[in-house]
Amino acid sequence: MEEKVEEKKPAVESQKQRKSEESIPHPAPHSVEPEDSFISAPASWQIPPGALQAKADHANHVRLLEPIIKVNHKLERLEERVKEYPDDLEAWNALKTEIQQTGDLVQMRKFYEKFLAVFPTSPRQWLAYLEMELKHSNFNEVEGLFRRCLKTVLSIDLWKFYLGYIRRINMGENGAAATPEGRTIIEKAYEYVLNNVGIDKEAGPIWADYIFFLSSNKTTNTWEEQRKMDSMRRAYQKAMAIPLNNVEHLWKEYDQWENTLNRLTAKKFLSERSSAYMTARTALREMRGFTDQLSRTIIPRRTEWTDKDLQQLEVWREYIQWEKGNPLHLEDEEAVVERVAYAYQQAFLVLRFFPVLWFDYAMYYKEIGKVDKALTVLKQGMEILPTSLLIHFAYAELCESRKQFDEARQAFDSLLEQLDQDIEKLKSTAQKSVEKLQQEAEEEKSGMNLSCSLVWIMYMRFARRSDGIKSARSLFSRARKTTNLTYHLFVASALMEYHNSKDATIAGKVFEIVGYKLFADDPAFVCEYLDFLIEMNDDNNTRALFERALSTMPAEKAGPIWSKFLDYENKYGDLAGVQGVEKRRNEAIQGSKYRDGT
């Protein structure tokens, strides 16, 4: 989803664009030496050498954009592979290599678009895409990519690249000094970046470079000098309260800077901030106990939940729980929420296909009274995980609690539609696959059929609560027309009828007329039907059902029925009845063994 950059946020614009009301002006050259020698020099900004060089000539650029028309069978096979198996990273890497060898910019764009449609939280590929466009001086494309990825991929490397881009295009030729207007744009860019990722422990170099940038601003009068000092002090003091990897180094710099200005005021400022600094330093040590175990290079895949992924999930949840405990002792509750939300967003970069993480995030917002935020999180989770029962049920329940019945119905309907589509795909796979894969596909399809039944059951319960029993019956009628069902739906409908109307007649009809016709050979359904009749104390029909089921069900499947029959006679029959059932069961077992040749 594209994020629209607000007017207040720093804009980005190519050197060739003209100045307008909303555009970033083309600044003059700039080169500054630091006034304070103890302030660290800024880090390098990851822009490849020559990335901002002008195009050699227009004709060559046009030729580069033209697709290379030739048949490449290996390329075609790889494209088919990633289309059929979109989680195959090896195939994606091979495809990328193959396209790069052609030198076709258009095809490389198509590759990145396809890859990022499947893996939209991969900072490495976003950076590679940006570097490619920047290498060809395609500034409009670069800025469009920034608008798409920055707010959704909170990667420090990605935001550093953005900041480096802003700095470079607002500096003069050969790194000369920027104009005052250009410096303002760069300063706003720093503030924009720090407002979004400044609380990340890896953001220390950005804070250090920001302070260096502020210190390098030459002043011409006392007012400008005082403004510069205030800006630097404010930046230092904000950074001191964050558990950054370089927080100790920044504190030493701050101490030296304040004492260089005025030893008397330095003691006051330092004593006011020392407590926040000590808390941040302690929190950093605790945080590293969690974050050092985290892998931030995993590309999340929908079909693989490995042990490593599950271990990562557990560590992320422990870390997030630690953040919820407010280890920085922040008085501003919104600041605590911001840190927790940032932790969840970092986790989603590598674990976006784990429903429990989306559920936890939404429930956190619900617990602190931000229900709208919770709904937004769940809605986003449903888009990413369209067959997740956990997320859809949580969303429907939250909508129901707010009387948003239409939204709840839409959640159930979209979930059922997606499950039906996936089941049809599995049916096709099972028909084409070899025997072993076919069995796996059939097992997966059975699991999804059960999921469908569960969705219909939850949907019926919602309908009964919101619109009454007639609405639930209408849904049951709809469900019966579908093919992807299990007996659980019929049991749930029958029991719902009985417990709402207190009339066993309708429930009995659902069990007998509707359910038994479909699931007479399923011992699990027959046992549920028997449990209902036993609860109704309907001895005649209970015994009749035992006899009917045992006379038609294959002996190898009838074990649970015999066990329930013997238990029933033990509890409610006489000794002769118990002995008779036991004898018949033994004969049935022996007969089954004889037929099997064992």
XYZ file of C-alpha atoms in Angstrom:
598
model
C 0.000 0.000 0.000
C 1.463 3.358 -0.930
C 1.975 5.871 1.838
C 1.340 9.484 0.960
C 3.956 11.870 2.314
C 2.318 14.680 4.255
C 3.111 18.285 3.396
C 4.931 18.812 6.677
C 7.261 15.897 6.033
C 10.423 16.552 4.066
C 9.843 16.186 0.366
C 12.310 14.798 -2.125
C 12.844 16.156 -5.611
C 15.361 15.778 -8.402
C 17.852 18.445 -9.339
C 16.163 18.835 -12.711
C 12.758 19.776 -11.304
C 11.858 23.444 -10.997
C 11.089 25.174 -7.759
C 7.384 25.270 -6.918
C 5.263 25.820 -3.840
C 5.390 22.150 -2.826
C 8.776 21.223 -4.294
C 12.253 21.132 -2.819
C 14.403 23.872 -4.349
C 17.671 23.166 -6.158
C 20.190 24.286 -3.514
C 23.627 25.802 -3.958
C 26.916 23.949 -3.213
C 27.986 23.410 0.388
C 31.003 22.277 2.384
C 31.290 22.685 6.151
C 34.050 21.943 8.612
C 32.889 21.167 12.159
C 33.297 24.022 14.616
C 33.610 21.669 17.587
C 36.433 19.218 17.066
C 35.161 16.713 19.648
C 31.930 16.094 17.709
C 32.220 12.894 15.661
C 32.225 13.098 11.880
C 29.113 11.704 10.194
C 28.962 8.126 8.969
C 28.972 7.256 5.287
C 25.532 7.117 3.704
C 25.461 3.923 1.681
C 24.918 5.638 -1.666
C 27.142 3.827 -4.190
C 29.907 5.895 -5.808
C 28.711 7.610 -8.936
C 25.060 6.927 -8.133
C 24.095 10.530 -8.770
C 26.124 10.944 -11.971
C 24.197 12.413 -14.878
C 23.091 10.236 -17.751
C 25.754 9.800 -20.412
C 23.380 10.729 -23.201
C 19.674 10.512 -23.871
C 19.983 8.051 -26.748
C 21.790 5.462 -24.625
C 19.174 5.817 -21.901
C 16.334 5.234 -24.346
C 18.130 2.186 -25.748
C 18.571 0.813 -22.210
C 14.864 1.043 -21.521
C 13.980 -0.962 -24.589
C 13.378 -4.654 -23.768
C 15.796 -7.139 -25.230
C 13.733 -9.266 -27.588
C 15.097 -12.746 -27.538
C 13.966 -16.114 -26.334
C 15.450 -17.147 -22.995
C 14.134 -20.547 -22.013
C 15.906 -20.542 -18.656
C 14.296 -17.213 -17.839
C 10.880 -18.532 -18.818
C 11.317 -21.625 -16.639
C 12.331 -19.519 -13.638
C 9.380 -17.179 -14.133
C 7.039 -20.170 -14.208
C 8.712 -21.530 -11.087
C 8.230 -18.386 -8.985
C 4.689 -18.055 -10.276
C 3.819 -21.582 -9.147
C 5.943 -21.510 -5.964
C 6.159 -17.856 -4.886
C 7.976 -18.714 -1.637
C 10.936 -20.323 -3.430
C 13.702 -17.823 -2.655
C 16.329 -19.788 -4.570
C 14.252 -19.491 -7.724
C 13.799 -15.756 -7.129
C 17.559 -15.256 -6.721
C 18.280 -17.254 -9.866
C 15.685 -15.233 -11.772
C 17.223 -11.973 -10.582
C 20.680 -13.059 -11.671
C 19.388 -14.122 -15.079
C 17.628 -10.794 -15.682
C 20.618 -8.772 -14.475
C 22.750 -10.442 -17.097
C 20.474 -9.069 -19.808
C 20.992 -5.480 -18.617
C 17.291 -4.810 -19.223
C 16.119 -2.074 -16.853
C 12.436 -2.596 -17.632
C 12.659 -6.308 -16.871
C 14.536 -5.608 -13.630
C 11.757 -3.258 -12.576
C 9.223 -5.972 -13.284
C 11.288 -8.404 -11.220
C 11.416 -6.100 -8.198
C 7.700 -5.335 -8.451
C 6.833 -9.042 -8.551
C 9.238 -9.914 -5.744
C 8.053 -7.099 -3.465
C 4.438 -8.022 -4.111
C 5.245 -11.368 -2.459
C 7.838 -10.117 0.063
C 6.908 -6.461 0.721
C 8.925 -6.216 3.952
C 12.338 -7.075 2.486
C 14.582 -4.033 3.124
C 17.418 -5.537 1.082
C 15.363 -5.717 -2.114
C 13.867 -2.260 -1.597
C 17.414 -0.912 -1.256
C 18.556 -2.791 -4.355
C 15.585 -1.396 -6.294
C 16.358 2.144 -5.114
C 20.060 1.805 -5.929
C 19.239 0.596 -9.422
C 16.991 3.590 -10.162
C 19.435 5.996 -8.561
C 22.285 4.578 -10.621
C 20.387 5.663 -13.741
C 19.441 9.030 -12.198
C 15.743 8.196 -12.297
C 14.864 10.569 -9.459
C 11.097 10.487 -9.943
C 11.138 6.703 -9.664
C 13.337 6.850 -6.568
C 10.997 9.259 -4.830
C 7.998 7.156 -5.764
C 9.654 4.110 -4.201
C 10.393 6.055 -1.030
C 6.724 6.997 -0.732
C 5.778 3.317 -1.039
C 8.246 1.722 1.344
C 9.446 4.093 4.047
C 6.396 4.099 6.319
C 5.712 0.388 5.952
C 9.302 -0.908 6.191
C 10.873 0.602 9.285
C 14.390 -0.505 8.438
C 17.245 1.677 9.656
C 19.254 0.963 6.498
C 16.342 2.035 4.312
C 15.813 5.274 6.229
C 19.543 6.016 6.148
C 19.430 5.628 2.382
C 16.528 8.092 2.228
C 18.377 10.579 4.395
C 21.514 10.205 2.318
C 19.474 10.892 -0.810
C 18.042 14.100 0.687
C 21.491 15.263 1.766
C 23.069 14.605 -1.625
C 20.457 16.329 -3.783
C 20.424 19.369 -1.496
C 24.185 19.823 -1.473
C 26.011 21.685 -4.185
C 28.266 20.245 -6.870
C 31.259 18.269 -5.578
C 29.928 18.387 -2.029
C 29.955 22.192 -1.767
C 27.904 23.959 0.879
C 24.130 24.014 0.673
C 22.141 27.203 0.702
C 20.239 28.159 3.889
C 17.114 26.886 2.177
C 18.823 23.578 1.411
C 20.002 23.241 5.024
C 16.428 23.735 6.200
C 15.269 20.904 3.967
C 18.024 18.590 5.255
C 17.237 19.497 8.871
C 13.561 18.690 8.337
C 14.585 15.410 6.758
C 16.589 14.515 9.853
C 13.614 15.351 12.057
C 11.316 13.288 9.851
C 13.620 10.272 10.013
C 14.166 10.536 13.768
C 10.437 10.936 14.403
C 9.863 7.620 12.640
C 12.848 5.440 13.576
C 14.732 7.498 16.151
C 13.738 5.179 19.018
C 15.456 2.196 17.371
C 18.610 1.217 19.254
C 20.396 1.091 15.893
C 19.527 4.758 15.223
C 22.469 6.097 17.260
C 24.576 7.016 14.195
C 21.671 9.047 12.803
C 21.397 11.002 16.059
C 25.163 11.582 16.052
C 25.109 12.777 12.435
C 22.147 15.037 13.141
C 24.015 16.688 16.003
C 27.078 17.051 13.789
C 24.906 18.631 11.083
C 23.498 21.130 13.581
C 26.968 21.962 14.888
C 28.266 22.615 11.369
C 25.808 25.449 10.780
C 27.700 28.732 10.607
C 26.105 31.638 12.438
C 26.403 35.378 11.879
C 24.843 36.843 15.028
C 24.058 36.065 18.662
C 20.449 35.055 17.984
C 21.489 32.471 15.380
C 24.199 31.162 17.695
C 21.703 30.774 20.552
C 19.225 28.991 18.270
C 21.978 26.613 17.182
C 22.917 25.848 20.791
C 19.268 25.241 21.723
C 18.798 22.864 18.793
C 21.902 20.880 19.677
C 20.974 20.686 23.365
C 17.471 19.520 22.484
C 18.857 16.814 20.175
C 21.387 15.622 22.748
C 18.797 15.462 25.505
C 16.341 13.496 23.382
C 19.032 11.006 22.397
C 20.158 10.601 26.023
C 16.778 9.170 27.025
C 16.774 6.458 24.340
C 18.590 3.109 24.762
C 20.781 3.639 21.679
C 23.805 1.461 21.009
C 26.052 4.517 21.293
C 24.219 6.230 24.168
C 27.325 6.216 26.412
C 29.427 7.866 23.708
C 26.735 10.488 23.096
C 26.552 11.219 26.830
C 30.315 11.822 26.961
C 30.037 14.137 23.962
C 27.166 15.989 25.603
C 29.076 16.354 28.870
C 32.081 17.790 27.039
C 29.935 20.069 24.892
C 28.033 21.578 27.848
C 31.262 22.142 29.798
C 32.848 23.801 26.770
C 29.964 26.280 26.650
C 29.644 27.099 30.349
C 30.808 25.047 33.323
C 28.217 26.562 35.659
C 25.167 25.804 33.500
C 26.678 22.445 32.464
C 26.343 21.076 35.995
C 22.641 22.010 36.054
C 21.814 20.539 32.637
C 23.788 17.357 33.212
C 22.250 16.681 36.636
C 18.741 17.136 35.173
C 19.384 14.539 32.452
C 21.621 12.038 34.210
C 18.703 10.011 35.585
C 17.158 9.533 32.130
C 20.576 8.612 30.730
C 21.224 6.008 33.451
C 17.792 4.482 32.859
C 18.421 4.307 29.105
C 21.848 2.727 29.633
C 20.400 0.082 31.975
C 17.507 -0.594 29.584
C 19.974 -1.044 26.713
C 21.745 -3.846 28.574
C 18.419 -5.564 29.299
C 17.216 -5.067 25.722
C 20.301 -6.671 24.265
C 19.386 -9.857 26.137
C 16.415 -10.083 23.773
C 17.541 -8.358 20.589
C 20.879 -10.162 20.327
C 18.859 -13.355 19.754
C 16.768 -11.831 16.979
C 17.446 -12.401 13.304
C 16.442 -9.392 11.210
C 17.485 -10.873 7.871
C 14.753 -13.522 7.625
C 12.442 -13.079 4.652
C 9.034 -14.252 5.897
C 7.475 -17.049 3.875
C 3.862 -18.106 4.046
C 4.382 -21.849 3.753
C 7.320 -22.463 6.112
C 6.973 -22.224 9.878
C 10.300 -23.740 10.835
C 11.543 -24.349 14.389
C 13.830 -21.363 13.900
C 10.852 -19.175 13.001
C 8.935 -20.368 16.061
C 11.932 -19.636 18.279
C 12.145 -16.164 16.782
C 8.442 -15.655 17.455
C 8.924 -16.524 21.114
C 11.862 -14.137 21.527
C 10.002 -11.318 19.757
C 6.985 -11.816 22.042
C 9.230 -11.762 25.118
C 10.914 -8.578 23.918
C 7.586 -6.899 23.163
C 6.285 -7.884 26.609
C 9.382 -6.241 28.069
C 8.597 -3.032 26.177
C 5.022 -3.139 27.482
C 6.434 -3.064 31.020
C 7.790 0.464 30.368
C 11.428 -0.262 31.310
C 12.366 3.366 30.561
C 9.881 4.572 33.215
C 8.324 6.994 30.741
C 5.669 9.267 32.223
C 4.030 9.868 28.854
C 1.770 6.877 28.124
C 1.755 7.694 24.421
C 5.531 7.353 24.363
C 5.182 3.843 25.819
C 2.574 2.959 23.180
C 4.890 4.302 20.479
C 7.735 2.032 21.601
C 5.470 -1.027 21.802
C 3.970 -0.321 18.382
C 7.468 0.107 16.920
C 8.509 -3.253 18.377
C 5.515 -4.967 16.755
C 6.266 -3.292 13.420
C 9.862 -4.509 13.586
C 8.638 -8.038 14.318
C 6.358 -7.965 11.280
C 9.366 -7.375 9.007
C 10.366 -11.001 9.609
C 7.261 -12.688 11.074
C 4.360 -11.117 9.208
C 2.646 -14.486 8.540
C 2.158 -15.437 12.191
C -1.496 -14.734 13.093
C -0.833 -14.718 16.837
C 1.432 -11.678 16.424
C -1.325 -9.680 14.707
C -3.800 -10.845 17.339
C -1.484 -9.805 20.194
C -0.935 -6.389 18.616
C -4.662 -5.759 18.192
C -5.480 -6.941 21.723
C -2.833 -4.580 23.095
C -4.598 -1.629 21.488
C -7.941 -2.947 22.727
C -6.661 -3.220 26.295
C -5.507 0.399 26.348
C -8.816 1.614 24.911
C -7.710 2.225 21.311
C -10.333 0.037 19.655
C -10.138 1.811 16.301
C -6.420 1.055 16.184
C -7.157 -2.575 17.075
C -9.612 -2.853 14.190
C -7.076 -1.323 11.808
C -4.436 -3.845 12.865
C -6.839 -6.775 12.475
C -7.988 -5.509 9.091
C -4.401 -5.316 7.894
C -3.789 -8.796 9.281
C -6.795 -10.153 7.366
C -5.388 -8.764 4.114
C -2.046 -10.465 4.718
C -3.541 -13.695 6.115
C -6.886 -14.064 4.294
C -7.536 -17.571 5.709
C -6.590 -16.910 9.348
C -9.504 -17.929 11.556
C -7.946 -16.274 14.613
C -7.692 -12.823 13.046
C -11.080 -12.937 11.298
C -12.899 -14.158 14.406
C -11.243 -11.471 16.537
C -12.202 -8.801 14.004
C -15.807 -10.028 13.767
C -16.118 -10.143 17.555
C -14.767 -6.619 17.924
C -17.148 -5.381 15.217
C -20.047 -7.120 16.940
C -19.192 -5.455 20.259
C -19.448 -2.083 18.482
C -22.704 -3.030 16.715
C -20.917 -2.983 13.354
C -22.795 -6.035 12.144
C -22.281 -5.449 8.416
C -18.492 -5.374 8.856
C -18.650 -8.603 10.878
C -20.687 -10.324 8.167
C -18.215 -9.183 5.509
C -15.356 -10.705 7.518
C -17.130 -14.084 7.706
C -18.114 -14.022 4.030
C -14.632 -13.091 2.793
C -13.067 -15.798 4.961
C -15.422 -18.450 3.613
C -14.827 -17.329 0.043
C -11.052 -17.507 0.449
C -11.201 -20.917 2.123
C -13.371 -22.278 -0.680
C -10.894 -20.991 -3.266
C -7.959 -22.584 -1.477
C -9.784 -25.897 -1.153
C -10.489 -25.924 -4.887
C -6.774 -25.369 -5.535
C -5.941 -28.262 -3.228
C -8.400 -30.494 -5.044
C -6.642 -29.696 -8.292
C -3.256 -30.367 -6.696
C -4.437 -33.696 -5.292
C -5.602 -34.826 -8.728
C -2.301 -33.972 -10.411
C 0.121 -35.100 -7.707
C 1.821 -38.403 -7.204
C 0.435 -40.701 -4.509
C 2.417 -39.340 -1.536
C 1.782 -35.697 -2.397
C -1.816 -36.524 -3.154
C -2.261 -37.927 0.343
C -0.714 -34.783 1.852
C -3.003 -32.591 -0.251
C -6.038 -34.619 0.818
C -5.065 -34.269 4.478
C -4.622 -30.538 4.081
C -7.970 -30.311 2.287
C -9.667 -32.174 5.173
C -8.180 -29.677 7.602
C -9.475 -26.783 5.528
C -12.917 -28.390 5.324
C -12.929 -28.438 9.116
C -11.905 -24.763 9.093
C -14.838 -23.974 6.789
C -17.249 -25.701 9.163
C -15.824 -23.794 12.100
C -16.284 -20.492 10.249
C -19.917 -21.354 9.478
C -20.475 -22.295 13.138
C -19.033 -18.999 14.372
C -21.008 -17.136 11.712
C -24.254 -18.838 12.845
C -23.565 -17.993 16.482
C -22.934 -14.380 15.544
C -26.169 -14.299 13.518
C -28.172 -15.767 16.429
C -26.801 -13.125 18.816
C -27.279 -10.200 16.450
C -30.461 -11.157 14.522
C -32.033 -14.163 16.248
C -32.405 -17.885 15.604
C -34.093 -17.424 12.222
C -31.003 -15.703 10.864
C -28.852 -18.577 12.138
C -31.144 -21.073 10.409
C -30.829 -19.128 7.167
C -27.042 -19.360 7.377
C -27.268 -23.091 8.095
C -29.359 -23.447 4.955
C -26.692 -21.574 2.966
C -23.927 -23.705 4.431
C -25.651 -26.966 3.494
C -25.453 -26.005 -0.175
C -21.649 -25.942 -0.052
C -19.461 -29.023 -0.360
C -16.548 -28.161 1.919
C -18.180 -29.173 5.215
C -17.729 -31.612 8.082
C -20.237 -33.105 10.509
C -19.358 -30.500 13.157
C -21.625 -27.948 11.458
C -24.680 -30.214 11.753
C -23.980 -31.044 15.397
C -23.594 -27.342 16.210
C -26.838 -26.463 14.414
C -28.806 -29.222 16.156
C -27.553 -28.245 19.613
C -28.188 -24.567 18.903
C -31.789 -25.392 18.009
C -32.264 -27.475 21.146
C -30.746 -25.002 23.611
C -32.622 -22.046 22.128
C -36.076 -23.590 21.648
C -35.861 -26.268 24.374
C -37.583 -28.507 21.840
C -35.707 -31.700 20.978
C -37.852 -32.308 17.880
C -36.094 -29.816 15.582
C -32.678 -30.818 16.883
C -33.523 -34.477 16.318
C -34.522 -33.735 12.713
C -31.195 -31.994 12.074
C -29.339 -35.016 13.430
C -31.494 -37.632 11.715
C -32.882 -36.229 8.482
C -30.009 -33.932 7.548
C -26.862 -35.128 9.287
C -27.253 -38.901 9.340
C -27.834 -39.085 5.606
C -24.427 -37.520 5.003
C -22.352 -38.939 7.846
C -23.838 -42.360 8.661
C -20.419 -43.941 8.109
C -18.593 -41.447 10.328
C -18.300 -42.867 13.873
C -17.528 -39.423 15.305
C -20.846 -38.014 14.056
C -22.783 -41.090 15.212
C -21.267 -40.739 18.680
C -22.369 -37.085 18.811
C -25.890 -38.116 17.773
C -25.898 -40.850 20.427
C -24.747 -38.386 23.094
C -27.693 -36.146 22.225
C -30.218 -39.008 22.459
C -28.712 -40.198 25.740
C -28.973 -36.680 27.157
C -32.632 -36.611 26.084
C -33.099 -39.908 27.982
C -34.558 -41.367 24.792
C -33.747 -45.028 25.437
C -35.690 -46.473 22.500
C -34.137 -44.266 19.838
C -30.697 -44.573 21.442
C -30.750 -48.376 21.202
C -32.214 -48.213 17.715
C -29.397 -45.933 16.570
C -26.781 -48.258 18.077
C -28.200 -51.208 16.154
C -28.644 -49.301 12.921
C -25.134 -47.858 12.967
C -23.471 -51.169 13.804
C -25.359 -52.991 11.078
C -24.194 -50.636 8.324
C -20.804 -49.336 9.444
C -17.682 -51.267 8.403
C -16.315 -53.262 11.332
C -12.906 -51.588 11.139
C -14.542 -48.186 11.782
C -17.133 -49.278 14.346
C -14.807 -49.513 17.370
C -15.935 -46.197 18.968
C -19.608 -47.192 18.544
C -19.058 -50.543 20.281
C -17.214 -48.801 23.127
C -20.035 -46.289 23.605
C -22.659 -49.072 23.437
C -20.867 -51.098 26.123
C -20.493 -47.990 28.308
C -24.201 -47.215 27.868
C -25.236 -50.719 28.953
C -22.880 -50.557 31.924
C -24.444 -47.318 33.127
C -28.096 -47.766 32.256
C -28.726 -51.481 31.324
C -28.715 -54.784 33.161
C -25.993 -57.439 33.428
C -27.416 -59.554 30.619
C -27.377 -56.523 28.338
C -23.731 -55.779 29.192
C -22.675 -59.375 28.561
C -24.603 -59.497 25.296
C -22.981 -56.345 23.904
C -19.537 -57.481 25.010
C -19.989 -60.846 23.291
C -21.187 -59.226 20.066
C -18.300 -56.756 20.079
C -15.742 -59.553 20.501
C -17.315 -61.511 17.660
C -17.233 -58.426 15.430
C -13.553 -57.851 16.213
C -12.682 -61.495 15.550
C -14.641 -61.430 12.299
C -12.791 -58.323 11.188
C -9.410 -59.937 11.914
C -10.444 -63.059 10.013
C -11.434 -61.033 6.953
C -8.127 -59.141 7.099
C -6.231 -62.446 7.241
C -4.618 -61.666 10.603
